[in-house]
CSV table of C-alpha atoms and ligand atoms in Angstrom, one decimal:
chain,number,residue,atom,x,y,z
F,1,MET,CA,0.0,0.0,0.0
F,2,ASN,CA,1.0,3.6,-0.6
F,3,ILE,CA,0.5,5.5,2.7
F,4,LEU,CA,0.4,9.2,3.4
F,5,ILE,CA,0.8,10.6,6.9
F,6,LEU,CA,0.0,14.3,7.6
F,7,GLY,CA,2.0,16.1,10.3
F,8,SER,CA,5.5,17.0,11.3
F,9,GLY,CA,6.0,16.1,15.0
F,10,GLY,CA,7.3,13.4,17.2
F,11,ARG,CA,3.8,11.8,17.0
F,12,GLU,CA,4.1,11.6,13.2
F,13,HIS,CA,7.7,10.2,13.4
F,14,ALA,CA,6.4,7.4,15.7
F,15,LEU,CA,3.4,6.7,13.4
F,16,ALA,CA,5.8,6.6,10.4
F,17,TRP,CA,8.2,4.3,12.3
F,18,ALA,CA,5.4,1.8,13.2
F,19,THR,CA,3.9,1.9,9.7
F,20,LEU,CA,7.2,1.0,8.1
F,21,GLN,CA,7.6,-2.1,10.3
F,22,ASN,CA,4.4,-3.4,8.6
F,23,PRO,CA,4.8,-5.5,5.4
F,24,LYS,CA,1.7,-4.0,4.0
F,25,CYS,CA,3.6,-0.7,3.6
F,26,ASP,CA,5.1,-0.4,0.1
F,27,LYS,CA,5.7,3.3,0.1
F,28,LEU,CA,5.4,6.0,2.8
F,29,ILE,CA,5.2,9.7,2.3
F,30,VAL,CA,4.9,12.2,5.2
F,31,ALA,CA,3.9,15.8,4.7
F,32,PRO,CA,5.6,18.0,5.8
F,33,GLY,CA,7.7,15.7,8.1
F,34,ASN,CA,11.0,16.6,9.7
F,35,ALA,CA,14.7,15.7,9.6
F,36,GLY,CA,14.2,12.4,11.6
F,37,ILE,CA,11.2,11.3,9.4
F,38,ALA,CA,13.2,12.2,6.2
F,39,LYS,CA,15.7,9.5,7.2
F,40,ILE,CA,13.1,6.8,7.0
F,41,ALA,CA,10.4,8.1,4.6
F,42,GLU,CA,9.8,10.5,1.7
F,43,CYS,CA,8.8,14.0,2.8
F,44,ALA,CA,6.5,16.2,0.8
F,45,SER,CA,5.6,19.9,1.1
F,46,PHE,CA,2.1,21.2,0.6
F,47,ASP,CA,-0.6,22.8,2.8
F,48,ILE,CA,-1.9,19.9,4.9
F,49,ASN,CA,-4.9,22.1,6.1
F,50,ASP,CA,-6.1,22.5,2.5
F,51,GLY,CA,-8.4,19.6,1.6
F,52,GLY,CA,-8.0,20.3,-2.1
F,53,ALA,CA,-4.3,20.2,-2.0
F,54,VAL,CA,-4.2,17.0,0.1
F,55,CYS,CA,-6.7,15.3,-2.4
F,56,GLU,CA,-4.6,16.4,-5.4
F,57,PHE,CA,-1.4,15.1,-3.9
F,58,ALA,CA,-3.0,11.8,-2.9
F,59,HIS,CA,-4.3,11.3,-6.5
F,60,GLU,CA,-0.9,12.1,-8.0
F,61,ASN,CA,0.8,9.7,-5.8
F,62,ALA,CA,-1.7,6.8,-5.9
F,63,VAL,CA,-2.1,7.0,-2.1
F,64,ASP,CA,-4.2,4.1,-0.6
F,65,LEU,CA,-4.6,5.3,2.9
F,66,VAL,CA,-4.2,8.8,4.6
F,67,ILE,CA,-3.3,9.0,8.3
F,68,VAL,CA,-4.0,12.4,9.7
F,69,GLY,CA,-1.8,13.2,12.7
F,70,PRO,CA,-2.8,16.7,14.1
F,71,GLU,CA,-6.2,18.1,14.9
F,72,ALA,CA,-6.1,21.2,12.6
F,73,PRO,CA,-6.5,19.4,9.3
F,74,LEU,CA,-9.3,17.4,10.9
F,75,ALA,CA,-11.2,20.5,12.2
F,76,ALA,CA,-10.6,22.0,8.7
F,77,GLY,CA,-12.5,19.0,7.1
F,78,VAL,CA,-9.5,17.4,5.3
F,79,ALA,CA,-10.8,13.9,6.2
F,80,ASP,CA,-14.2,14.7,4.7
F,81,ARG,CA,-12.7,15.9,1.4
F,82,LEU,CA,-10.5,12.8,1.1
F,83,ARG,CA,-13.5,10.5,1.9
F,84,GLU,CA,-15.7,12.3,-0.7
F,85,ALA,CA,-12.9,11.8,-3.2
F,86,GLY,CA,-12.9,8.1,-2.5
F,87,PHE,CA,-9.7,7.7,-0.3
F,88,LEU,CA,-9.3,5.6,2.8
F,89,VAL,CA,-8.7,7.9,5.8
F,90,PHE,CA,-7.7,7.4,9.4
F,91,GLY,CA,-9.2,10.4,11.2
F,92,PRO,CA,-12.7,11.8,11.9
F,93,SER,CA,-14.9,14.2,9.9
F,94,ALA,CA,-15.0,17.9,10.8
F,95,ALA,CA,-18.4,17.3,12.4
F,96,ALA,CA,-17.0,14.6,14.7
F,97,ALA,CA,-13.8,16.6,15.3
F,98,LYS,CA,-16.0,19.0,17.2
F,99,LEU,CA,-15.3,16.7,20.2
F,100,GLU,CA,-12.0,18.5,20.5
F,101,ALA,CA,-12.8,21.8,18.6
F,102,SER,CA,-15.7,22.6,20.9
F,103,LYS,CA,-15.8,22.0,24.7
F,104,SER,CA,-19.5,22.9,25.0
F,105,PHE,CA,-20.3,20.4,22.3
F,106,THR,CA,-18.5,17.6,24.1
F,107,LYS,CA,-20.3,18.5,27.4
F,108,GLU,CA,-23.6,18.3,25.6
F,109,ILE,CA,-22.8,14.9,24.1
F,110,CYS,CA,-21.8,13.7,27.7
F,111,ASP,CA,-25.1,15.0,29.0
F,112,ALA,CA,-27.1,13.2,26.4
F,113,ALA,CA,-25.1,10.0,27.0
F,114,GLN,CA,-25.1,10.4,30.7
F,115,ALA,CA,-21.4,10.1,30.8
F,116,PRO,CA,-19.7,11.2,34.1
F,117,THR,CA,-17.9,14.5,33.7
F,118,ALA,CA,-17.5,17.7,35.6
F,119,ALA,CA,-20.7,19.8,36.3
F,120,TYR,CA,-20.6,22.9,34.0
F,121,GLY,CA,-22.3,25.9,32.6
F,122,HIS,CA,-21.9,27.3,29.0
F,123,PHE,CA,-22.0,31.0,28.4
F,124,THR,CA,-22.0,33.6,25.6
F,125,ASP,CA,-22.2,36.5,28.0
F,126,ALA,CA,-19.6,37.6,30.6
F,127,ASP,CA,-22.0,38.8,33.2
F,128,GLN,CA,-23.9,35.5,33.3
F,129,ALA,CA,-20.6,33.6,33.3
F,130,LYS,CA,-19.3,35.6,36.3
F,131,ALA,CA,-22.6,35.2,38.2
F,132,TYR,CA,-22.4,31.4,37.7
F,133,ALA,CA,-18.6,31.3,38.8
F,134,THR,CA,-19.5,33.4,41.8
F,135,ALA,CA,-22.4,31.2,42.8
F,136,GLN,CA,-20.3,28.0,42.4
F,137,GLY,CA,-17.3,29.3,44.3
F,138,ALA,CA,-13.6,28.5,43.8
F,139,PRO,CA,-11.6,26.6,42.8
F,140,ILE,CA,-13.3,26.5,39.5
F,141,VAL,CA,-12.2,25.9,35.8
F,142,VAL,CA,-12.8,28.5,33.1
F,143,LYS,CA,-12.4,27.3,29.5
F,144,ALA,CA,-12.5,29.0,26.1
F,145,ASP,CA,-14.9,26.9,24.1
F,146,GLY,CA,-12.8,26.6,20.9
F,147,LEU,CA,-9.3,25.4,19.9
F,148,ALA,CA,-6.8,27.6,21.8
F,149,ALA,CA,-3.6,25.4,21.3
F,150,GLY,CA,-3.9,24.0,24.8
F,151,LYS,CA,-3.8,27.4,26.4
F,152,GLY,CA,-7.6,28.1,26.8
F,153,VAL,CA,-8.0,26.5,30.3
F,154,ILE,CA,-7.7,28.5,33.5
F,155,ILE,CA,-7.8,26.8,36.8
F,156,ALA,CA,-8.9,29.7,39.0
F,157,GLN,CA,-8.2,29.4,42.7
F,158,THR,CA,-10.4,32.3,43.6
F,159,VAL,CA,-13.6,33.8,42.2
F,160,GLU,CA,-11.7,37.0,41.4
F,161,GLU,CA,-9.3,35.0,39.3
F,162,ALA,CA,-12.2,33.3,37.5
F,163,CYS,CA,-13.9,36.6,36.8
F,164,ALA,CA,-10.7,38.0,35.4
F,165,ALA,CA,-10.3,34.9,33.2
F,166,ILE,CA,-13.9,35.3,31.9
F,167,ASP,CA,-13.2,39.0,31.1
F,168,ASP,CA,-10.0,38.0,29.3
F,169,MET,CA,-11.7,35.3,27.2
F,170,PHE,CA,-14.7,37.4,26.2
F,171,GLY,CA,-12.3,40.3,25.6
F,172,GLY,CA,-10.6,38.3,22.8
F,173,ALA,CA,-7.5,37.0,24.6
F,174,PHE,CA,-8.0,33.7,22.8
F,175,GLY,CA,-9.5,35.1,19.5
F,176,GLY,CA,-12.6,33.3,18.3
F,177,ALA,CA,-12.0,30.3,20.6
F,178,GLY,CA,-13.1,32.5,23.6
F,179,ALA,CA,-16.4,33.9,22.0
F,180,GLU,CA,-18.1,31.2,24.2
F,181,VAL,CA,-16.9,30.0,27.6
F,182,VAL,CA,-17.4,26.8,29.6
F,183,ILE,CA,-17.1,27.0,33.3
F,184,GLU,CA,-16.5,23.6,35.0
F,185,GLU,CA,-16.4,22.2,38.5
F,186,PHE,CA,-12.8,21.6,39.5
F,187,MET,CA,-12.2,17.8,39.6
F,188,THR,CA,-9.7,16.2,41.9
F,189,GLY,CA,-7.9,12.9,41.4
F,190,GLU,CA,-5.2,11.5,39.1
F,191,GLU,CA,-5.2,12.2,35.4
F,192,ALA,CA,-4.5,9.5,32.7
F,193,SER,CA,-4.9,9.3,28.9
F,194,PHE,CA,-6.9,6.5,27.4
F,195,PHE,CA,-6.7,5.7,23.6
F,196,ILE,CA,-9.5,4.1,21.8
F,197,LEU,CA,-9.9,3.3,18.1
F,198,VAL,CA,-13.4,3.8,16.8
F,199,ASP,CA,-14.7,3.0,13.4
F,200,GLY,CA,-18.1,4.5,13.7
F,201,GLU,CA,-19.5,1.5,15.5
F,202,THR,CA,-16.9,-0.6,17.2
F,203,CYS,CA,-14.7,0.9,20.0
F,204,LEU,CA,-11.4,-0.8,20.6
F,205,PRO,CA,-9.1,0.4,23.4
F,206,ILE,CA,-5.4,0.3,22.4
F,207,GLY,CA,-3.6,1.6,25.4
F,208,THR,CA,-3.1,4.0,28.3
F,209,ALA,CA,-0.5,6.6,29.0
F,210,GLN,CA,0.3,9.4,31.4
F,211,ASP,CA,1.7,12.7,30.3
F,212,HIS,CA,3.8,15.3,32.1
F,213,LYS,CA,2.3,18.7,31.2
F,214,ARG,CA,4.4,21.0,33.4
F,215,VAL,CA,7.7,22.2,32.3
F,216,GLY,CA,9.5,21.7,35.7
F,217,GLU,CA,10.4,18.7,37.8
F,218,GLY,CA,7.8,17.6,40.4
F,219,ASP,CA,5.1,18.9,38.0
F,220,THR,CA,5.9,22.6,38.6
F,221,GLY,CA,6.1,25.7,36.4
F,222,LEU,CA,4.3,26.5,33.2
F,223,ASN,CA,2.1,24.2,31.1
F,224,THR,CA,3.6,22.7,27.9
F,225,GLY,CA,2.4,20.4,25.2
F,226,GLY,CA,3.9,17.6,27.3
F,227,MET,CA,7.5,16.9,28.5
F,228,GLY,CA,7.4,13.1,28.6
F,229,ALA,CA,5.1,10.1,28.9
F,230,TYR,CA,4.9,6.5,29.8
F,231,SER,CA,2.7,3.6,29.0
F,232,PRO,CA,0.8,1.8,30.5
F,233,ALA,CA,-0.6,4.2,33.2
F,234,PRO,CA,-1.0,2.1,36.3
F,235,VAL,CA,-3.7,4.4,37.7
F,236,LEU,CA,-5.9,3.2,34.7
F,237,THR,CA,-6.4,-0.3,35.9
F,238,ASP,CA,-8.2,-2.9,33.7
F,239,ALA,CA,-11.3,-2.5,35.9
F,240,ILE,CA,-11.3,1.4,35.6
F,241,ALA,CA,-10.7,1.1,31.8
F,242,GLN,CA,-13.6,-1.2,31.5
F,243,LYS,CA,-15.8,1.2,33.5
F,244,ALA,CA,-14.6,4.1,31.3
F,245,MET,CA,-15.5,2.1,28.2
F,246,GLU,CA,-19.0,1.2,29.6
F,247,GLU,CA,-19.9,4.6,31.2
F,248,ILE,CA,-18.1,7.1,28.9
F,249,ILE,CA,-16.6,6.0,25.6
F,250,ARG,CA,-19.3,3.6,24.2
F,251,PRO,CA,-22.3,5.8,25.3
F,252,THR,CA,-20.8,9.0,23.9
F,253,MET,CA,-19.8,7.3,20.6
F,254,ALA,CA,-23.2,5.8,20.3
F,255,GLU,CA,-24.6,9.4,20.7
F,256,MET,CA,-22.4,10.6,18.0
F,257,ALA,CA,-23.6,8.0,15.6
F,258,LYS,CA,-27.2,8.6,16.6
F,259,ARG,CA,-26.7,12.3,15.6
F,260,GLY,CA,-25.5,11.2,12.2
F,261,MET,CA,-21.8,12.0,12.9
F,262,PRO,CA,-20.2,8.7,13.6
F,263,TYR,CA,-16.6,9.0,14.9
F,264,GLN,CA,-13.8,7.3,13.0
F,265,GLY,CA,-10.2,7.4,14.0
F,266,VAL,CA,-8.4,7.5,17.3
F,267,LEU,CA,-10.2,8.9,20.3
F,268,TYR,CA,-8.0,10.3,23.1
F,269,ALA,CA,-9.9,10.5,26.4
F,270,GLY,CA,-8.3,12.6,29.1
F,271,LEU,CA,-9.7,11.0,32.3
F,272,MET,CA,-9.7,12.1,36.0
F,273,ILE,CA,-9.7,9.1,38.3
F,274,GLU,CA,-10.8,9.3,41.9
F,275,ASN,CA,-11.8,6.5,44.3
F,276,GLY,CA,-12.0,4.0,41.3
F,277,GLN,CA,-14.4,6.3,39.3
F,278,PRO,CA,-13.2,7.7,35.9
F,279,ARG,CA,-14.7,11.1,34.7
F,280,LEU,CA,-14.1,12.7,31.4
F,281,VAL,CA,-11.9,15.8,31.4
F,282,GLU,CA,-11.7,16.2,27.7
F,283,TYR,CA,-11.7,14.4,24.3
F,284,ASN,CA,-9.1,14.9,21.7
F,285,VAL,CA,-9.6,13.6,18.2
F,286,ARG,CA,-6.0,12.5,17.5
F,287,PHE,CA,-3.2,10.7,19.2
F,288,GLY,CA,-1.5,12.6,22.1
F,289,ASP,CA,2.0,14.0,21.5
F,290,PRO,CA,4.2,12.6,23.2
F,291,GLU,CA,1.8,9.8,24.3
F,292,CYS,CA,1.8,8.4,20.7
F,293,GLN,CA,5.5,7.8,20.8
F,294,VAL,CA,5.2,5.3,23.8
F,295,LEU,CA,2.1,3.6,22.3
F,296,MET,CA,3.8,3.1,18.9
F,297,LEU,CA,6.9,1.7,20.4
F,298,ARG,CA,4.8,-0.8,22.3
F,299,LEU,CA,2.4,-1.7,19.5
F,300,GLY,CA,5.0,-1.9,16.7
F,301,ALA,CA,3.8,-3.1,13.3
F,302,GLN,CA,0.3,-4.0,14.4
F,303,ALA,CA,-0.4,-0.3,15.0
F,304,PHE,CA,-0.7,0.0,11.2
F,305,ASP,CA,-3.1,-3.0,10.9
F,306,LEU,CA,-5.3,-1.5,13.6
F,307,MET,CA,-5.5,1.9,11.9
F,308,HIS,CA,-6.1,0.3,8.5
F,309,ALA,CA,-8.9,-1.9,10.1
F,310,CYS,CA,-10.3,1.3,11.7
F,311,ALA,CA,-10.3,3.2,8.3
F,312,GLU,CA,-12.1,0.3,6.6
F,313,GLY,CA,-14.7,-0.2,9.4
F,314,ARG,CA,-13.4,-3.6,10.3
F,315,LEU,CA,-12.6,-3.1,14.0
F,316,ASP,CA,-15.1,-5.8,15.1
F,317,GLU,CA,-12.6,-8.3,13.7
F,318,ALA,CA,-9.4,-6.6,15.0
F,319,GLN,CA,-7.5,-7.6,18.1
F,320,VAL,CA,-4.7,-5.9,20.0
F,321,ASN,CA,-1.8,-8.1,21.0
F,322,TRP,CA,-0.3,-6.5,24.0
F,323,ALA,CA,3.2,-7.4,25.2
F,324,ASP,CA,3.6,-7.1,29.0
F,325,ASP,CA,6.1,-4.3,28.6
F,326,HIS,CA,6.5,-0.7,29.5
F,327,ALA,CA,7.7,2.3,27.5
F,328,MET,CA,8.8,5.9,28.3
F,329,THR,CA,9.5,9.0,26.3
F,330,VAL,CA,11.5,12.0,27.5
F,331,VAL,CA,11.1,15.3,25.6
F,332,LEU,CA,14.2,17.3,24.9
F,333,ALA,CA,13.1,20.9,24.5
F,334,ALA,CA,14.9,24.1,23.5
F,335,LYS,CA,16.1,26.1,26.6
F,336,GLY,CA,13.4,28.8,27.3
F,337,TYR,CA,10.5,26.6,26.2
F,338,PRO,CA,7.5,27.1,26.6
F,339,GLY,CA,8.5,30.8,26.6
F,340,SER,CA,10.8,32.2,24.0
F,341,TYR,CA,13.7,30.1,22.8
F,342,GLU,CA,16.4,30.2,20.1
F,343,LYS,CA,15.9,28.3,16.8
F,344,GLY,CA,18.6,26.8,14.7
F,345,THR,CA,20.9,25.5,17.4
F,346,VAL,CA,23.0,22.5,16.4
F,347,ILE,CA,22.3,19.0,17.7
F,348,LYS,CA,25.1,16.3,17.5
F,349,GLY,CA,25.5,12.7,18.5
F,350,LEU,CA,22.3,11.5,16.9
F,351,ASP,CA,23.8,9.2,14.3
F,352,SER,CA,25.4,7.0,16.9
F,353,LEU,CA,22.4,6.4,18.9
F,354,PRO,CA,20.9,2.8,19.0
F,355,GLU,CA,17.7,2.7,17.0
F,356,ASP,CA,15.8,-0.5,17.2
F,357,SER,CA,12.6,-2.0,18.5
F,358,MET,CA,13.6,-1.1,22.1
F,359,ASN,CA,15.1,2.4,21.6
F,360,MET,CA,14.1,5.2,19.3
F,361,MET,CA,14.9,8.9,19.1
F,362,PHE,CA,11.8,10.4,17.6
F,363,HIS,CA,12.3,13.9,16.1
F,364,ALA,CA,9.7,16.6,16.7
F,365,GLY,CA,11.1,19.9,15.7
F,366,THR,CA,14.2,19.3,13.6
F,367,ALA,CA,15.6,20.2,10.2
F,368,GLU,CA,18.6,19.2,8.3
F,369,LYS,CA,21.1,22.0,7.7
F,370,ASP,CA,24.6,21.8,6.0
F,371,GLY,CA,24.6,18.0,6.6
F,372,GLY,CA,23.8,18.4,10.3
F,373,ILE,CA,20.6,18.5,12.4
F,374,VAL,CA,19.3,21.8,13.9
F,375,ALA,CA,16.5,22.5,16.3
F,376,THR,CA,13.4,24.2,14.8
F,377,GLY,CA,10.8,24.2,17.5
F,378,GLY,CA,10.2,24.2,21.3
F,379,ARG,CA,9.8,20.4,21.7
F,380,VAL,CA,12.6,19.0,19.6
F,381,LEU,CA,13.4,15.3,20.3
F,382,ASN,CA,11.7,12.5,22.0
F,383,ALA,CA,14.0,9.9,23.7
F,384,THR,CA,11.8,6.8,23.6
F,385,ALA,CA,12.5,3.3,25.0
F,386,ARG,CA,10.9,0.1,26.0
F,387,GLY,CA,11.6,-2.4,28.7
F,388,ALA,CA,10.3,-5.3,30.8
F,389,THR,CA,9.8,-2.8,33.6
F,390,LEU,CA,9.2,1.0,33.7
F,391,GLN,CA,12.7,1.3,35.5
F,392,GLU,CA,14.3,-0.5,32.5
F,393,ALA,CA,12.5,1.7,30.0
F,394,ARG,CA,13.4,4.8,31.9
F,395,ALA,CA,17.2,3.8,32.1
F,396,ARG,CA,17.2,3.3,28.3
F,397,ALA,CA,15.4,6.6,27.5
F,398,TYR,CA,17.7,8.7,29.7
F,399,ALA,CA,20.7,6.8,28.1
F,400,LEU,CA,19.5,8.2,24.7
F,401,VAL,CA,19.2,11.7,26.2
F,402,ASP,CA,22.7,11.5,27.7
F,403,ALA,CA,24.3,10.3,24.4
F,404,THR,CA,22.8,13.3,22.6
F,405,ASP,CA,25.0,16.4,22.4
F,406,TRP,CA,22.7,19.5,22.5
F,407,PRO,CA,23.9,22.2,24.9
F,408,ASP,CA,20.9,24.4,24.0
F,409,GLY,CA,18.4,21.8,25.1
F,410,PHE,CA,17.0,20.5,28.4
F,411,CYS,CA,14.6,17.8,29.6
F,412,ARG,CA,12.9,16.9,32.9
F,413,ARG,CA,14.8,14.2,34.8
F,414,ASP,CA,11.8,12.9,36.6
F,415,ILE,CA,9.6,11.4,34.0
F,416,GLY,CA,7.6,8.6,35.4
F,417,TRP,CA,7.9,9.7,39.0
F,418,ARG,CA,4.3,9.0,39.9
F,419,ALA,CA,4.5,5.5,38.7
F,420,LEU,CA,8.0,4.8,40.1
Y,501,AMP,P1,-8.2,20.4,28.7
Y,501,AMP,O1,-7.6,21.3,27.6
Y,501,AMP,O2,-9.6,20.5,28.9
Y,501,AMP,O3,-7.6,19.1,28.7
Y,501,AMP,O4,-7.6,21.1,30.1
Y,501,AMP,C1,-6.2,21.1,30.3
Y,501,AMP,C2,-5.8,20.5,31.6
Y,501,AMP,O5,-6.5,21.3,32.6
Y,501,AMP,C3,-6.3,19.1,31.9
Y,501,AMP,O6,-5.3,18.2,31.4
Y,501,AMP,C4,-6.4,19.1,33.4
Y,501,AMP,O7,-5.2,19.0,34.0
Y,501,AMP,C5,-6.9,20.5,33.7
Y,501,AMP,N1,-8.4,20.5,33.8
Y,501,AMP,C6,-9.3,20.7,32.8
Y,501,AMP,N2,-10.5,20.6,33.3
Y,501,AMP,C7,-10.5,20.3,34.6
Y,501,AMP,C8,-11.5,20.1,35.6
Y,501,AMP,N3,-12.7,20.3,35.4
Y,501,AMP,N4,-11.0,19.9,36.8
Y,501,AMP,C9,-9.7,19.8,37.1
Y,501,AMP,N5,-8.7,20.0,36.2
Y,501,AMP,C10,-9.1,20.2,35.0
Y,502,LIG,N1,0.3,15.5,25.3
Y,502,LIG,C1,-1.0,16.2,25.3
Y,502,LIG,C2,-1.6,16.3,24.0
Y,502,LIG,O1,-1.2,15.8,23.0
Y,502,LIG,O2,-2.7,17.0,23.9
């Protein structure tokens, strides 16, 4: 098969790596890709958020299946355009991608499906929103309704802080994303990520992971896109995962189908777990980044069979063969991230790293320059490793970090601390 993957991060490098292990893959193209991806696949350059451009490229290159990595092309309807043109696609329609693109939409689906989640109010007016926050009291969570690049969530410790956040959002601090605001009960507990493939009807869990969102050790400092992850997440036990499937995932997916917008692709459920009870924090309509990297290392070649079965609506006959193993990924970021940082700094030592089924340095923000590798983003590399235990995976992942020569980068040294 000729396969096209859309995206340029560590997530897409991991998806490309797993796809290439599978004998079904004859040719792999990634658009736009990065320097790490370019070493294993062909990279192409066109606007991946433009459905017309993606269809044209897919026609010209006789593509059999398109795997969409990030949310932006999904929200822009790229999967719809591809399906209309007769291509097989792994990724939801724009209508179904509203599960990530609109927080109030997701809350309404949860209500209709009676899925456990935080109590909430949905507002288009600042005064009503402030009255609700004041009546509920703090701590309370204020969210811009739309896509805000992970920045539209404020956990307010006081009512004053909540009201200031509401004013900011309606004042345009998050652009169109803040024209509507959702105010939620603050949930306590431990968070974990749950990944499920859905083909419109069948829901197949494919793994759990835990991310580290804060930039600093001990989960301190500013929020980031994620500084490291491991899989499986011990807090999401089989019993809790089953409860989440029965109470949250299957009912909400059935509600989507009932409304004529069946979900197809990977569903990433952020869950809050307290006293054995999972509640939904949020849905994302794509793999997590860096969670995807640990899932792909653990799944290997079968990841492609599962995505292919999902795209063809055959998940009822698919099966996940889990090894009893653990994986960890440590994000190397440019010094200064998530604030301002330098671009174009040189990274050395990558050529001599072990890269096999146990160890992979996935690239996130890199480019080739004058025969070397330079950093082009905030999150730059993902040192990813597998082991019989989490300790073993961690030792390998940090060995990859330590063998990398990048004076302008940093990482957290405590990835996995909760589980260890
Ligand atoms: P979201 O973009 O909705 O995932 O929110 C980002 C992060 O904010 C989540 O990963 C949680 O850590 C936190 N968060 C969001 N909503 C709540 C809530 N209702 N209660 C507690 N924490 C929350
Ligand atoms: N790692 C968090 C996310 O992908 O949204």
